[in-house]
Coordinates of C-alpha atoms in Angstrom, one line a residue:
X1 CA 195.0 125.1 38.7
X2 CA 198.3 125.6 37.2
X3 CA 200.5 122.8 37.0
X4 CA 204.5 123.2 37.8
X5 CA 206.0 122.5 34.8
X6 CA 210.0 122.4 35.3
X7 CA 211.8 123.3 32.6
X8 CA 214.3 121.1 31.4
X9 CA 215.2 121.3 27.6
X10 CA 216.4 124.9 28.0
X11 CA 217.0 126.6 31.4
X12 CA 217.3 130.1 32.6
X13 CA 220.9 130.3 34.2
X14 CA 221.9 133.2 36.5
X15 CA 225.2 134.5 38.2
X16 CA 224.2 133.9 41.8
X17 CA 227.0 136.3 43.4
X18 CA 225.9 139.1 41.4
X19 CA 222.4 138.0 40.0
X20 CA 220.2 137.6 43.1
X21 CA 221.7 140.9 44.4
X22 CA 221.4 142.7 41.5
X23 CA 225.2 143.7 41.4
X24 CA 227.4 144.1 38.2
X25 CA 230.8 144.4 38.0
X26 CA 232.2 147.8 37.1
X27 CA 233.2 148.5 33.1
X28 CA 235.2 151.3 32.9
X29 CA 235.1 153.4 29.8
X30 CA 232.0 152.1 28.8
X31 CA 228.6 153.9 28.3
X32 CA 225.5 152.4 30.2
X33 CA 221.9 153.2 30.0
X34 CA 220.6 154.3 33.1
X35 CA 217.8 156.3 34.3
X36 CA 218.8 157.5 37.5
X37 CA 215.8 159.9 38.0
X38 CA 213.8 156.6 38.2
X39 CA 216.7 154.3 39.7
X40 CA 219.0 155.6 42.4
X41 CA 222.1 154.1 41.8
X42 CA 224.1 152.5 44.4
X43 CA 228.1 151.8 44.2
X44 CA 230.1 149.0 45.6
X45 CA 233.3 150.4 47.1
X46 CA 236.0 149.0 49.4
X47 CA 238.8 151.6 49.1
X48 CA 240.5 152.4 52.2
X49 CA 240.5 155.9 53.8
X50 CA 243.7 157.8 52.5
X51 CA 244.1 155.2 49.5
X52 CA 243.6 158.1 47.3
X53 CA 241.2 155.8 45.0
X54 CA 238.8 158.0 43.4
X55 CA 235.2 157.0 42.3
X56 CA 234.6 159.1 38.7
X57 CA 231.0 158.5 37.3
X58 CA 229.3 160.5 34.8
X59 CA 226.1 161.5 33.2
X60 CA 224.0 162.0 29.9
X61 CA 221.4 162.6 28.4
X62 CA 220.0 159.6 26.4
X63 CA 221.3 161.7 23.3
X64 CA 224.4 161.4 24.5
X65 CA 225.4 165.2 25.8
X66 CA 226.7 165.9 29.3
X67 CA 224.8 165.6 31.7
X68 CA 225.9 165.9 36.0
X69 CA 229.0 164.1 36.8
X70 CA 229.8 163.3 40.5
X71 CA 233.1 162.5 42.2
X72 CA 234.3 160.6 45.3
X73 CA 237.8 160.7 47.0
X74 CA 238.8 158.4 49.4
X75 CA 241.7 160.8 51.2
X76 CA 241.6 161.6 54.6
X77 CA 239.3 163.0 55.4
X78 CA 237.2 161.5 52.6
X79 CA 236.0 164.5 50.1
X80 CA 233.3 164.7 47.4
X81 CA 233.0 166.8 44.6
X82 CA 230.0 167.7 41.6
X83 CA 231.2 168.4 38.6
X84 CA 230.2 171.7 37.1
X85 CA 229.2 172.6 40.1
X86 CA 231.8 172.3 43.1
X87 CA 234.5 174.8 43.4
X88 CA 236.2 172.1 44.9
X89 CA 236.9 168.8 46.3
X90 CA 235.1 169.5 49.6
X91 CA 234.9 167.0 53.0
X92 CA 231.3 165.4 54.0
X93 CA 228.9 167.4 56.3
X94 CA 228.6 164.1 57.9
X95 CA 231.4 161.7 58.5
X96 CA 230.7 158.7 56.0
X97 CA 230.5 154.3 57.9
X98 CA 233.8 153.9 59.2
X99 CA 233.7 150.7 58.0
X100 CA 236.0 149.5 54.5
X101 CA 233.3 148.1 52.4
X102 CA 231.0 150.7 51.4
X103 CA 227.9 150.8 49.3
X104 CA 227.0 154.3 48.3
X105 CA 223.2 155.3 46.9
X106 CA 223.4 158.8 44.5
X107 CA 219.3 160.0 44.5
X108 CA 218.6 162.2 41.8
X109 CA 215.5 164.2 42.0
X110 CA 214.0 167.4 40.8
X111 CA 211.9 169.4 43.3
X112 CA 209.6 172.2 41.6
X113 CA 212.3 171.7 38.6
X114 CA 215.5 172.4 40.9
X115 CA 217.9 169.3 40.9
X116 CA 218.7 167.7 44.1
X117 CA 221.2 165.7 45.1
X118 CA 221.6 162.5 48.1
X119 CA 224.1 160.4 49.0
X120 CA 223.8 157.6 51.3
X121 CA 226.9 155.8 52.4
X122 CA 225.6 152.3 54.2
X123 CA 222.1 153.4 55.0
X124 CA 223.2 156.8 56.5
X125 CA 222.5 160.4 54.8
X126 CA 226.3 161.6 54.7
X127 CA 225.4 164.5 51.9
X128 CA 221.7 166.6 50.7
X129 CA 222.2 169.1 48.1
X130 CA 219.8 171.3 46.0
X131 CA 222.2 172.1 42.8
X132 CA 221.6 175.9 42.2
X133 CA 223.0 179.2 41.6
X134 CA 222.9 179.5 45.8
X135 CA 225.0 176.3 46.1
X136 CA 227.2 176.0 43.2
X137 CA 230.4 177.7 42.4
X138 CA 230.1 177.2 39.2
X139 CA 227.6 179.3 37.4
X140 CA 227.2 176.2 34.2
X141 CA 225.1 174.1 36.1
X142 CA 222.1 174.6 34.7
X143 CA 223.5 173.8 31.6
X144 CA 224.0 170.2 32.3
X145 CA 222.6 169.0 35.5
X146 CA 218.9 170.2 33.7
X147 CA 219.6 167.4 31.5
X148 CA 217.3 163.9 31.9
X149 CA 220.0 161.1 32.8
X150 CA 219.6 158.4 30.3
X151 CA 223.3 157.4 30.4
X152 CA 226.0 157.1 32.7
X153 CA 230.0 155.8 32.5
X154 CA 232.4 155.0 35.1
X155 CA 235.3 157.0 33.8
X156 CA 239.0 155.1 33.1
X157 CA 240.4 156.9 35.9
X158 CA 238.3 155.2 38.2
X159 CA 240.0 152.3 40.7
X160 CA 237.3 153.0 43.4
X161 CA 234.1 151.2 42.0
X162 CA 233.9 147.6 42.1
X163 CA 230.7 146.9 41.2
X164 CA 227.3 149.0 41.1
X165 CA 222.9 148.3 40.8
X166 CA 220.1 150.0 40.6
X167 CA 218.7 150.9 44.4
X168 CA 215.8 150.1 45.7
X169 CA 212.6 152.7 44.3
X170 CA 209.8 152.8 46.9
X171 CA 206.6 151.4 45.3
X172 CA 204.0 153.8 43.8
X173 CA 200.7 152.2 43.5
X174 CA 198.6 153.1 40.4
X175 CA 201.2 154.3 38.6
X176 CA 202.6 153.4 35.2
X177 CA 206.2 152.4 35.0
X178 CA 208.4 151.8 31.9
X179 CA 209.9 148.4 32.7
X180 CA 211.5 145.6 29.8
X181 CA 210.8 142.8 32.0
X182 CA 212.1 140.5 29.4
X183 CA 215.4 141.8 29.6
X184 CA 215.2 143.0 33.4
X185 CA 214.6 140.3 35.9
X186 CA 212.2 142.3 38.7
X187 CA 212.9 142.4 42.3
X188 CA 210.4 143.4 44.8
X189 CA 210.8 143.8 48.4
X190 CA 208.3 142.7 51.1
X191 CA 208.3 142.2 54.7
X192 CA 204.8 140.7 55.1
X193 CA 203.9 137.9 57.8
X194 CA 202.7 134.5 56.8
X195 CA 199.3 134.7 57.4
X196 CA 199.0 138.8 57.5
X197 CA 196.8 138.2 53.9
X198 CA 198.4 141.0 52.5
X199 CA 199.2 140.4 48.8
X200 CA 201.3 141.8 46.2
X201 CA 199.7 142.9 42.4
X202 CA 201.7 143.4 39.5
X203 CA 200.4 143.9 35.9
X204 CA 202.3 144.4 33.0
X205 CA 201.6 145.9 29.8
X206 CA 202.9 146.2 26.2
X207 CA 204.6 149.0 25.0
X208 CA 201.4 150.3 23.8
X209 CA 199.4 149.8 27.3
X210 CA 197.5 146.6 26.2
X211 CA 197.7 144.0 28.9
X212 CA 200.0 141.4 29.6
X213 CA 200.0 139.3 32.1
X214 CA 199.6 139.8 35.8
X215 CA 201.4 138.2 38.9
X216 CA 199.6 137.9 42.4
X217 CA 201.3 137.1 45.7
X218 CA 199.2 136.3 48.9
X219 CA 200.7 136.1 52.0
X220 CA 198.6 133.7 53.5
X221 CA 199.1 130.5 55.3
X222 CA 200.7 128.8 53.7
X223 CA 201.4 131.2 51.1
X224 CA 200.2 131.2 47.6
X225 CA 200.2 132.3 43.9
X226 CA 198.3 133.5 41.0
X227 CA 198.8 134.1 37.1
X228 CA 196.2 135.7 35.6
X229 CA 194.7 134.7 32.4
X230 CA 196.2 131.4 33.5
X231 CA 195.5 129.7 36.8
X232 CA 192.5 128.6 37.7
X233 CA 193.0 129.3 41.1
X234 CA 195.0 130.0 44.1
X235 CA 197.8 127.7 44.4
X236 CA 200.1 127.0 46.7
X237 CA 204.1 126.7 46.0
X238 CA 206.1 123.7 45.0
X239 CA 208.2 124.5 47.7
X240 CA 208.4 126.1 51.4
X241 CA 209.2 129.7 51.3
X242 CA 212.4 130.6 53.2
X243 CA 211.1 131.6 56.7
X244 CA 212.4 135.3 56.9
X245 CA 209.9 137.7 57.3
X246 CA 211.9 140.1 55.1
X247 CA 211.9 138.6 51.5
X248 CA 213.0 139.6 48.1
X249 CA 211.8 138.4 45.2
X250 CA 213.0 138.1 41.7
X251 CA 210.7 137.6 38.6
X252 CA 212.1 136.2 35.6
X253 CA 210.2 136.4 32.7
X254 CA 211.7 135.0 29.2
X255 CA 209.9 133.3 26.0
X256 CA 211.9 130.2 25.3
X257 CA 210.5 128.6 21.7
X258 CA 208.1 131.4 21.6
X259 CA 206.4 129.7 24.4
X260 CA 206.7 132.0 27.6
X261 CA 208.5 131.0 31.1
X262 CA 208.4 132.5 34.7
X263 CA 210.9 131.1 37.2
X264 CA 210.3 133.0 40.6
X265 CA 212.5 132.9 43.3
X266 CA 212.5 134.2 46.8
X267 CA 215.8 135.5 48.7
X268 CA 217.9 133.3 46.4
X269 CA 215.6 129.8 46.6
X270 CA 214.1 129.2 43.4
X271 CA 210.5 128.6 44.7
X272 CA 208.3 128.0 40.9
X273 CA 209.5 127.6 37.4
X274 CA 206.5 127.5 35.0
X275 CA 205.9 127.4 31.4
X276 CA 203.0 129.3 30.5
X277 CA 201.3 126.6 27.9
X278 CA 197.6 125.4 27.1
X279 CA 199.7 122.6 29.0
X280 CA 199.9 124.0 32.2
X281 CA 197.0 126.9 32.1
X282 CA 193.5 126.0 33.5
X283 CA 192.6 129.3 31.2
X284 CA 192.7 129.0 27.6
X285 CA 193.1 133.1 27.0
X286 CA 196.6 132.7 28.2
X287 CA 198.0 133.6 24.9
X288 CA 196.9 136.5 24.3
X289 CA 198.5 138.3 27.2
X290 CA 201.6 136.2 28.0
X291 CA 202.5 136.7 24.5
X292 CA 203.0 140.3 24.5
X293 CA 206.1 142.2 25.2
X294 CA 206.5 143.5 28.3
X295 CA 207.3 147.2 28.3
X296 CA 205.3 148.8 31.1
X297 CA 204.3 147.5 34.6
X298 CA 202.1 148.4 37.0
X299 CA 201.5 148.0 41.3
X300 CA 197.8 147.7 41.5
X301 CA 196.4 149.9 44.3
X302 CA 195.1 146.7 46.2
X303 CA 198.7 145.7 46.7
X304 CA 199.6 145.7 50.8
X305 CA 202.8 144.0 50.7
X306 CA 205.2 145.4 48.3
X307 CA 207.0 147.9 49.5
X308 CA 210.4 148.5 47.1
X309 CA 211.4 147.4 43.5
X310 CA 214.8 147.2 41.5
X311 CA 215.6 145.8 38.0
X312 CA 217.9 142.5 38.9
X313 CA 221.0 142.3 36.5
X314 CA 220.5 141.2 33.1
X315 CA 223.6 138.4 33.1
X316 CA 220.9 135.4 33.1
X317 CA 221.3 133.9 29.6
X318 CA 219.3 130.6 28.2
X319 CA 220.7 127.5 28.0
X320 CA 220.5 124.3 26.1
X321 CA 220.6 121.8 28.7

């Protein structure tokens, strides 16, 4: 059984505006990495209709050569353009949320090698685009929208973005992922009921594919958890779960001393904080997964319940208490 262990002489601190969310302010000018093939990204906005406050972000390659570049205007009516593509600044198919906070979610996909384009503006479709020759008025697209997006910048000339985060990726089960959890808090989404027995399974993996260690969720009644190459058994939480049926969750994984901690909370409530220690371990193997680097993770194909993932932000920073 693995024992609670708070911990106390350092802790993991976290922004809670911005943190639990996932949101960061907006840096203008500065380059970010970003994979937004794997990561829509979604942008914080609360410009007023005929402000004339412009959202500028672009993209690159993780070389650092142009990549897409995509444009907002907030006239009336609002306009969008994409650069090296767009002839010009050109109004929404769809009227955007009429509302003046705004969150805006750019998809990047390629389908059979063609780029394609959505926006969502508050959970509504407002603009679908395959960039091609048949779409684009410029004929250079191919020259930089066919580049992978490693990068991206808010540009100077920016005053529309306030703050942006990764979007929500719909989970693939059995399928490799590239993930620094170490230095990217993970946030899953579920909406399983209490008793349902559905369960969530995540494994990671060094950067080499050896294993690491594995987190279980099971959605019994009461709920309950399991670490693998640690607990001895099913165990239930320190404390109740917050009652919502529709939960996110936030793993934080850090080695503090070289001795590994996980602090999980659950739509903001921190809900266990564990060292992972011969202390607190009914399994003495512990070691030699917790100890690796996490660089890949995995949604086993058992897992029922999760249903979305996001990187959180990485503003949580340890303390000396």
């Amino acid at each position: 059984m693995v024992t609670t262990t708070i911990i106390t002489s350092q802790s993991i601190t976290k922004s809670k505006d911005h943190y639990y969310t996932g949101w960061t302010a907006v840096q203008r000018g500065v380059v970010i990495n970003y994979d937004l093939e794997n990561s829509p990204l979604q942008i914080k906005t609360n410009s007023v209709e005929g402000s004339n406050e412009e959202t500028w972000v672009y993209f690159y390659s993780a070389q650092g050569d142009n990549g897409g570049r995509f444009y907002l205007y907030f006239t009336s009516p609002p306009q969008f353009f994409i650069g090296w593509c767009s002839a010009s600044r050109t109004n929404f198919p769809s009227t955007p949320p009429s509302g003046t906070d705004k969150v805006w979610t750019i998809t990047f996909k390629r389908i059979s090698d063609v780029p394609a384009l959505v926006l969502h503006c508050n959970d509504e479709e407002v603009l679908n685009v395959v960039i091609s020759d048949a779409t684009c008025g410029q004929n250079i697209w191919k020259t930089y929208w066919s580049r992978d997006v490693e990068k991206m910048q808010f540009d100077s000339r920016d005053k529309a973005s306030d703050y942006y985060r990764p979007g929500w990726t719909a989970v693939q089960r059995g399928v490799m992922i590239n993930y620094d959890l170490e230095n990217s808090p993970l946030q899953i989404k579920t909406n399983s009921v209490e008793g349902s027995d559905e369960e969530t399974w995540v494994y990671f993996y060094s950067a080499q594919g050896d294993n690491g260690g594995r987190f279980y969720l099971y959605f019994t009644s009461p709920p309950q958890f399991y670490l693998d190459w640690c607990s001895a058994s099913r165990t239930n939480f320190p404390s109740i779960l917050p009652s919502e049926v529709e939960k996110v969750w936030t793993i934080t994984f850090k080695t503090i001393s070289d001795v590994p901690a996980l602090v999980l909370h659950c739509n903001e409530e921190e809900v266990l904080n564990v060292v992972i220690s011969d202390a607190t371990c009914g399994q003495n193997i512990w070691k030699t997964y917790w100890s690796r680097d996490v660089e890949k993770m995995q949604f086993d194909s058992r897992d029922k319940a999760s249903d979305y993932y996001r990187p959180g932000t990485t503003t949580d920073v340890v303390n000396d208490a």
